[in-house]
Tab-separated table of C-alpha atoms and ligand atoms in Angstrom:
chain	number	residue	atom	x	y	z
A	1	UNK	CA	-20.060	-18.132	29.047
A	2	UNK	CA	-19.825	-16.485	25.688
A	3	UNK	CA	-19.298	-12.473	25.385
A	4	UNK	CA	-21.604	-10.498	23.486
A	5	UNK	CA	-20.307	-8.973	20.519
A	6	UNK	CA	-21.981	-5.441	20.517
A	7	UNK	CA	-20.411	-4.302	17.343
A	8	UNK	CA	-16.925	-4.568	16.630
A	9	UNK	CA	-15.272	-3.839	13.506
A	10	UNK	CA	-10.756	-4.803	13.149
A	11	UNK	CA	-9.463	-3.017	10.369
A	12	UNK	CA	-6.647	-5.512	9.514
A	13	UNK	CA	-3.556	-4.364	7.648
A	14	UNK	CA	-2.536	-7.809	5.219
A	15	UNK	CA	0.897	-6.001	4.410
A	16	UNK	CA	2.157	-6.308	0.478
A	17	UNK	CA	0.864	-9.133	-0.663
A	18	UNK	CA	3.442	-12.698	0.716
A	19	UNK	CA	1.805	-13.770	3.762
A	20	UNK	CA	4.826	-14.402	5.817
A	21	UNK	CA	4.998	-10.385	6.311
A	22	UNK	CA	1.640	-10.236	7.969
A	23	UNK	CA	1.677	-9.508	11.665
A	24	UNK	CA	0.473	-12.155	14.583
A	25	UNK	CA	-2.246	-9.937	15.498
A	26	UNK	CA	-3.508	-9.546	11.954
A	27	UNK	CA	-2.810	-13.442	11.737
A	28	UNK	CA	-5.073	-14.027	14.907
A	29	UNK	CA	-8.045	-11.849	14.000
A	30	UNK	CA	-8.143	-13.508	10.372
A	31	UNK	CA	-8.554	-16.954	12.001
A	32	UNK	CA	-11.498	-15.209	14.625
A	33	UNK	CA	-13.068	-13.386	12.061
A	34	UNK	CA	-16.679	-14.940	10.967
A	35	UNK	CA	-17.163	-11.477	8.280
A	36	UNK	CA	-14.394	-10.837	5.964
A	37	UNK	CA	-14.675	-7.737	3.653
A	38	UNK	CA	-11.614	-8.252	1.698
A	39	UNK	CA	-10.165	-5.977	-1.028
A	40	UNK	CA	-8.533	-6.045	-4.102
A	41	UNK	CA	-4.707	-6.352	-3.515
A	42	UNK	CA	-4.921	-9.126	-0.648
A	43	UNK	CA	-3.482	-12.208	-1.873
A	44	UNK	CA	-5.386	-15.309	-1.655
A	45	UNK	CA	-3.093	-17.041	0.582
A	46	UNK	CA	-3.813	-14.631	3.208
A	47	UNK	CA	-7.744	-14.891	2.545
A	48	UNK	CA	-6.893	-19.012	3.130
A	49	UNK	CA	-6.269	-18.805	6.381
A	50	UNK	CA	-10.080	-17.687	7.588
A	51	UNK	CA	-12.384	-19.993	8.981
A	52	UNK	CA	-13.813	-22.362	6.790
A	53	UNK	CA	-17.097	-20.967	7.692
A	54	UNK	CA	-16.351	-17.280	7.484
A	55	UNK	CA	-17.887	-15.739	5.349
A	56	UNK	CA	-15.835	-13.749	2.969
A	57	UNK	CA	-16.993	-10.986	0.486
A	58	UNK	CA	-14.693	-9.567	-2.202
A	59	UNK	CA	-15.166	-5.825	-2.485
A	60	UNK	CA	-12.789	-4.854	-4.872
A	61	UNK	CA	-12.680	-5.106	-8.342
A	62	UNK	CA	-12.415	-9.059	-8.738
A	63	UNK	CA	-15.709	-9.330	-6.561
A	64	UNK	CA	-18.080	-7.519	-9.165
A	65	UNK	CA	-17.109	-5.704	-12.639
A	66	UNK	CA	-15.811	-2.315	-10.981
A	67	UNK	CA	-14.790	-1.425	-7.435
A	68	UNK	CA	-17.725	-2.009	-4.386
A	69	UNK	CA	-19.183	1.692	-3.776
A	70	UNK	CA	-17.394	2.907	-0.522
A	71	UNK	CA	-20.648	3.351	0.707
A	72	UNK	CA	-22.129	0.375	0.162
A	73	UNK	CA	-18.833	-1.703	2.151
A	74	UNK	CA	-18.784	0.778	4.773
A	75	UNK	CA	-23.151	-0.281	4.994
A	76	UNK	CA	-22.144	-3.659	4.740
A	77	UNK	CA	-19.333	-3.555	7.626
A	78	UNK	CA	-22.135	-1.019	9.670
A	79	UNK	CA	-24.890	-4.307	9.218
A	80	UNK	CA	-22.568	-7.082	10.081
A	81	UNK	CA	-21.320	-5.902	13.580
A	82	UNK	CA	-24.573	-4.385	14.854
A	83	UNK	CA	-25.734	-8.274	13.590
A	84	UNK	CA	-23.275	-9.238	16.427
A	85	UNK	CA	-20.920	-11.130	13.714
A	86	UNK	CA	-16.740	-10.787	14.450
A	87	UNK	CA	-15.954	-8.559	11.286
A	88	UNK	CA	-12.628	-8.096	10.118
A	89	UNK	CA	-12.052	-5.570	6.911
A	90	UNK	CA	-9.195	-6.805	5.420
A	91	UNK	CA	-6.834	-4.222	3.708
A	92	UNK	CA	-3.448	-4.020	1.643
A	93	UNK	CA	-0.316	-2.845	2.929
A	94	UNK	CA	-1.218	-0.713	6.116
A	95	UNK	CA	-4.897	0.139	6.406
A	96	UNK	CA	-4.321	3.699	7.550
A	97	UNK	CA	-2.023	4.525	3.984
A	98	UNK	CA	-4.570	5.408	1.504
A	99	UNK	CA	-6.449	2.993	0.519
A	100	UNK	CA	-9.449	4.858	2.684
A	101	UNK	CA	-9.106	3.201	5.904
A	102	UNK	CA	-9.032	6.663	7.835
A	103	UNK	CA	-12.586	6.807	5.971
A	104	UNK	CA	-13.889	4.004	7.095
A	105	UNK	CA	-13.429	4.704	10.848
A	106	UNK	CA	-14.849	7.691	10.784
A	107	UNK	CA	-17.767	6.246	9.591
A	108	UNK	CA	-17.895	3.351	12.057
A	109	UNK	CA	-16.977	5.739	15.227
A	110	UNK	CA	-20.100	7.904	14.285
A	111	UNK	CA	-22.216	5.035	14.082
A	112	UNK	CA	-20.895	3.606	17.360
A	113	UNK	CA	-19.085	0.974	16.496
A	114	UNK	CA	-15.570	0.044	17.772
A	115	UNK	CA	-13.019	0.100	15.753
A	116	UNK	CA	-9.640	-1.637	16.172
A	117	UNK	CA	-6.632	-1.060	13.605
A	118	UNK	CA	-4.144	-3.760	13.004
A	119	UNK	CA	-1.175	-2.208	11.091
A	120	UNK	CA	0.543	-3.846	8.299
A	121	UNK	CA	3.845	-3.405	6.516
A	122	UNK	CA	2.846	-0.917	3.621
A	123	UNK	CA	3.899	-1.697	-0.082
A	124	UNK	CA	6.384	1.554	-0.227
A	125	UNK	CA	8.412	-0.395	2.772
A	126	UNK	CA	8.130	-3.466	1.408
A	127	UNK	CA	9.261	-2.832	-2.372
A	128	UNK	CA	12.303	-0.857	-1.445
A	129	UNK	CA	13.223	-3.458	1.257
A	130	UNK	CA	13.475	-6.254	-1.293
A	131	UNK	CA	15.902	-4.477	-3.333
A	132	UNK	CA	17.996	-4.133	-0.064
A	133	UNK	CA	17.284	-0.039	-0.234
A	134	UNK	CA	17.140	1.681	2.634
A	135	UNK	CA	14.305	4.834	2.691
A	136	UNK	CA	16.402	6.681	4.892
A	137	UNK	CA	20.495	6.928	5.180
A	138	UNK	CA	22.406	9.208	6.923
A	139	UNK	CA	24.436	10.319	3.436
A	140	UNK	CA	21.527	10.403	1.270
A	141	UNK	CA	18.046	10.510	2.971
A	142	UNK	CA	16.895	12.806	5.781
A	143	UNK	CA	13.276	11.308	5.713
A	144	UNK	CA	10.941	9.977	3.469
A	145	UNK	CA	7.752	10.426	1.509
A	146	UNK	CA	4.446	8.634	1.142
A	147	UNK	CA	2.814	10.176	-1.448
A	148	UNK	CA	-0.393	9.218	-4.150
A	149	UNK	CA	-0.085	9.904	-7.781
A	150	UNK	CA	-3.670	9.573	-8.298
A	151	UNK	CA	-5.849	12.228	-6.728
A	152	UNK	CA	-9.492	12.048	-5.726
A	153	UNK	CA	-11.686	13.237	-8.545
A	154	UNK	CA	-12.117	17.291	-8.715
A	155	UNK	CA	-9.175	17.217	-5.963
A	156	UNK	CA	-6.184	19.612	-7.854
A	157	UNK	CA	-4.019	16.847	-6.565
A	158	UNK	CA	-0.431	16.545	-5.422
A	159	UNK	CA	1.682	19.657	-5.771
A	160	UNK	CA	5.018	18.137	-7.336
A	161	UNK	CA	6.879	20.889	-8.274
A	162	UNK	CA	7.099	22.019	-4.636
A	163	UNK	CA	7.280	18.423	-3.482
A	164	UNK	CA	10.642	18.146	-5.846
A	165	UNK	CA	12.032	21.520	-4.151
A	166	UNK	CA	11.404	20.024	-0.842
A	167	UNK	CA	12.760	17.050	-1.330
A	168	UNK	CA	16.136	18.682	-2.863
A	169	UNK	CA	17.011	20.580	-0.129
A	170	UNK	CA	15.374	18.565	2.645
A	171	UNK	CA	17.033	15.729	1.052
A	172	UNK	CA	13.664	13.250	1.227
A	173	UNK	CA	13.068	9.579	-0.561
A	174	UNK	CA	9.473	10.018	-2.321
A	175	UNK	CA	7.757	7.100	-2.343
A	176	UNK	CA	4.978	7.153	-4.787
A	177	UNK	CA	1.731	4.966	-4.698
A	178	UNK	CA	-0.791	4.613	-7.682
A	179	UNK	CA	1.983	7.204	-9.936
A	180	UNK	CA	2.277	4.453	-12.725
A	181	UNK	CA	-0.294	5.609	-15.120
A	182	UNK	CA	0.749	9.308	-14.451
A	183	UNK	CA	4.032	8.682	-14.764
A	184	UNK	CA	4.651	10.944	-17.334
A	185	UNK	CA	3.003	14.169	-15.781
A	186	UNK	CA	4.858	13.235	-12.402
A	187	UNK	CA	8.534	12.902	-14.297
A	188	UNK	CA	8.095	16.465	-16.181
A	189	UNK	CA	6.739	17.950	-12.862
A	190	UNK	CA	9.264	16.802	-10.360
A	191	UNK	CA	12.055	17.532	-13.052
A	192	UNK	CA	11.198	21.250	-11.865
A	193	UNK	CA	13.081	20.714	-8.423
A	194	UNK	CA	14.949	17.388	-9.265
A	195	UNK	CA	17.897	16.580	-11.237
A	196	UNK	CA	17.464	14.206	-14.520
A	197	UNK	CA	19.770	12.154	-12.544
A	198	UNK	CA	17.865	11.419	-9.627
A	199	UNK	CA	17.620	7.448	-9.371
A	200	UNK	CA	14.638	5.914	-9.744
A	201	UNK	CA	13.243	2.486	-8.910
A	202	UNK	CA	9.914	1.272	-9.966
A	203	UNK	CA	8.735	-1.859	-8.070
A	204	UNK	CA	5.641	-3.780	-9.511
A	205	UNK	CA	3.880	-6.924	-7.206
A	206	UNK	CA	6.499	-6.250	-4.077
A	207	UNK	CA	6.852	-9.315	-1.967
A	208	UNK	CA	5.040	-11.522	-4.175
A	209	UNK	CA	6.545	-14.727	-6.517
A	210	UNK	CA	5.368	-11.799	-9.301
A	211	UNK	CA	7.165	-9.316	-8.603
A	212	UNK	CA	9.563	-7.172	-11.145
A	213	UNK	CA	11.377	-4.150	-10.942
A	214	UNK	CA	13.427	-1.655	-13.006
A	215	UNK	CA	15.553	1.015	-11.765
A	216	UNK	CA	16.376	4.381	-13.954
A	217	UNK	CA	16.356	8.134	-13.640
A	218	UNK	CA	14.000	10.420	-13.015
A	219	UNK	CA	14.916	12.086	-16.729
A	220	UNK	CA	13.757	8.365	-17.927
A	221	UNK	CA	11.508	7.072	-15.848
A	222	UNK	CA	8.015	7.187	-18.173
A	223	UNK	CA	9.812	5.667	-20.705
A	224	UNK	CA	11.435	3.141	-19.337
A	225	UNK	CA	8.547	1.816	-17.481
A	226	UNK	CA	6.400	1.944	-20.796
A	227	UNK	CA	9.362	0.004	-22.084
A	228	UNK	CA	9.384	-2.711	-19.493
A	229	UNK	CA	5.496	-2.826	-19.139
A	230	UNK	CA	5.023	-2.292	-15.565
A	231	UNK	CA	1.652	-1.625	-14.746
A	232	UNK	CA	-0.048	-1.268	-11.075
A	233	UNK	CA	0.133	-2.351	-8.262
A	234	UNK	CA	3.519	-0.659	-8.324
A	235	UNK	CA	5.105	1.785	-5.955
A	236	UNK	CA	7.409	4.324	-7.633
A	237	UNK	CA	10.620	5.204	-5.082
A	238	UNK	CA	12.922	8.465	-6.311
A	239	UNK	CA	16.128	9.556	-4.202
A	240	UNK	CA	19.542	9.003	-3.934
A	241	UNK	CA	18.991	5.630	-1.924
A	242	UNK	CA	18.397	4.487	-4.767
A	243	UNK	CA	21.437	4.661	-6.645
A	244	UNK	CA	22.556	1.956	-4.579
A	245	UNK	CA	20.380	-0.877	-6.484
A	246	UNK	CA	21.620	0.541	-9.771
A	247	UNK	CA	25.286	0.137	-8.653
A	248	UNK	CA	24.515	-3.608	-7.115
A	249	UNK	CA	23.082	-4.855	-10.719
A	250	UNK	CA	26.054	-3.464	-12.309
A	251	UNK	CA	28.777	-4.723	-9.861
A	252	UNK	CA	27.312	-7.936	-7.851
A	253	UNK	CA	30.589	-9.301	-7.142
A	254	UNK	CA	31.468	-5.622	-4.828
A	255	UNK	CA	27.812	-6.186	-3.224
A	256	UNK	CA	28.615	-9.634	-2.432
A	257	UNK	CA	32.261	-8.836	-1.339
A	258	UNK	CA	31.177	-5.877	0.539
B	1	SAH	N1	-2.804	0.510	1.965
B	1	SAH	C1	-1.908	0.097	0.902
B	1	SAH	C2	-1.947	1.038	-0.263
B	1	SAH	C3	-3.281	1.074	-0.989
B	1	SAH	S1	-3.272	2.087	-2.388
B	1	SAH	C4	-0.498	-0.037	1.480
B	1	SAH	O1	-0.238	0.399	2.594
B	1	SAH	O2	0.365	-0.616	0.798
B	1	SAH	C5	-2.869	0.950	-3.680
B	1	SAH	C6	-1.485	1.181	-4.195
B	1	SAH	O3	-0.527	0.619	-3.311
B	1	SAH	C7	-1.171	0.555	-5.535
B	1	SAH	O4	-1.638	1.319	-6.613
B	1	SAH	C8	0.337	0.529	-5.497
B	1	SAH	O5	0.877	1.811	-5.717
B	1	SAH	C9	0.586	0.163	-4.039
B	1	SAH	N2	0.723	-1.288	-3.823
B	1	SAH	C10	-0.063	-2.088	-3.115
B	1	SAH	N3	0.412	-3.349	-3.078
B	1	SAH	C11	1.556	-3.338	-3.808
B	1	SAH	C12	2.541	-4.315	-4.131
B	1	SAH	N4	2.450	-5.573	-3.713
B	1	SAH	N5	3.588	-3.921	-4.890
B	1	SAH	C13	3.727	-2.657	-5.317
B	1	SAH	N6	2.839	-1.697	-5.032
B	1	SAH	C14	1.762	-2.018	-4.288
């Protein structure tokens, strides 16, 4: 006997980008789905392991000229359960860290569909993990920050000057999504409650065969990512954990003694 799918929708989390760092239950509801909605920043190896006969539909920018309208994928993910179809919307990083996933739900839930979340590892984790950084440490971090550097349009945005304060004297990593083409407003606004010194590492295509980094100071950091050309998807990561990377580059013999 087959079970009626009355309108499901699994908002699956494909992590940063290298598919060994996507979870078993985001594995197993890839290979179920028979809808994919896929966006932008999930890597094609992940997208491989659907069914043959899924049907997938790119709605990010490499599936049309500009980005799908939210509405129109959250109408398209809305048609596709009520049709009775297994629909999986398949996000970067973790679905519930920007990237509108708390969106979506809502708009599922008040159309009565059932939503399940699969979580995946987020791009700020990932990127500082691969340069063996810790976000917190017991000498340098208290806790850490997930914070956007691009704010939704008419939105006054992040507030960094009291973010840079906070994260002084609370002694907090910031990890910074979609900061890269603000860079330079970011630098002179957290250099209000930072030190020039701070250590900096910017992290462009974490976890993928792509993937560069630099690390500098907060005093430097616009420039030197205009000097190395980093461009998104890149997470920016400022804080005293940090200055461990910078220290490994310059003495790898210590690291590997150590
Ligand atoms: N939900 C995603 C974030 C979506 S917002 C997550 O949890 O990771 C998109 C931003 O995420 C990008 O602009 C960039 O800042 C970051 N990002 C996503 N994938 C990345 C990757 N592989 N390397 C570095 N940054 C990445």
């Amino acid at each position: 006997m087959t079970t009626m799918n009355h309108g499901k929708v699994t908002l699956v989390g494909a992590g940063p980008g290298d598919p060994e760092l996507l979870t078993l239950k985001a594995l197993k509801a890839i290979q179920r789905a028979t809808v994919l909605l896929v966006d932008d920043l999930v890597s094609d190896e992940i997208v491989a392991f659907a069914r043959p006969e899924a049907r997938i539909v790119y709605v990010g920018k490499r599936g049309g000229c500009k980005s799908t309208p939210q509405a129109f994928i959250e109408k398209l993910m809305l048609m596709a359960a009520r049709e009775g179809e297994d629909v999986v919307r398949l996000k970067g990083g973790d679905p519930f860290i920007f990237g509108r996933g708390g969106e979506e739900v809502e708009h599922l839930r008040a159309a009565g569909i059932e939503v399940e979340i699969v979580n995946g590892i987020t791009a700020g984790l990932a990127a500082v993990t691969s340069l063996g950084v810790p976000l917190t440490h017991r000498q340098h971090a208290h806790g850490v920050v997930f914070v956007t550097g691009h704010a939704k349009p008419g939105d006054s945005g992040t507030d960094w000057k009291a973010l840079a304060a906070t994260a002084h004297s609370a002694r907090l990593t910031l990890v910074i999504y979609m900061g890269v083409s603000g860079a330079e407003r970011i630098q002179d606004e957290l250099l209000a409650g930072l030190p020039a010194a701070t250590p900096v590492a910017v992290v462009q295509n974490a976890s993928l065969a792509t993937q560069r980094h630099i690390t500098t100071t907060l005093g430097e950091l616009a420039s030197a990512i205009r000097e190395a050309g980093l461009a998104s998807p890149s997470v920016i990561v400022v804080g005293d954990v940090v200055g461990g990377v910078a220290l490994a580059a310059a003495h790898p013999e210590a690291v590997r003694a150590a």
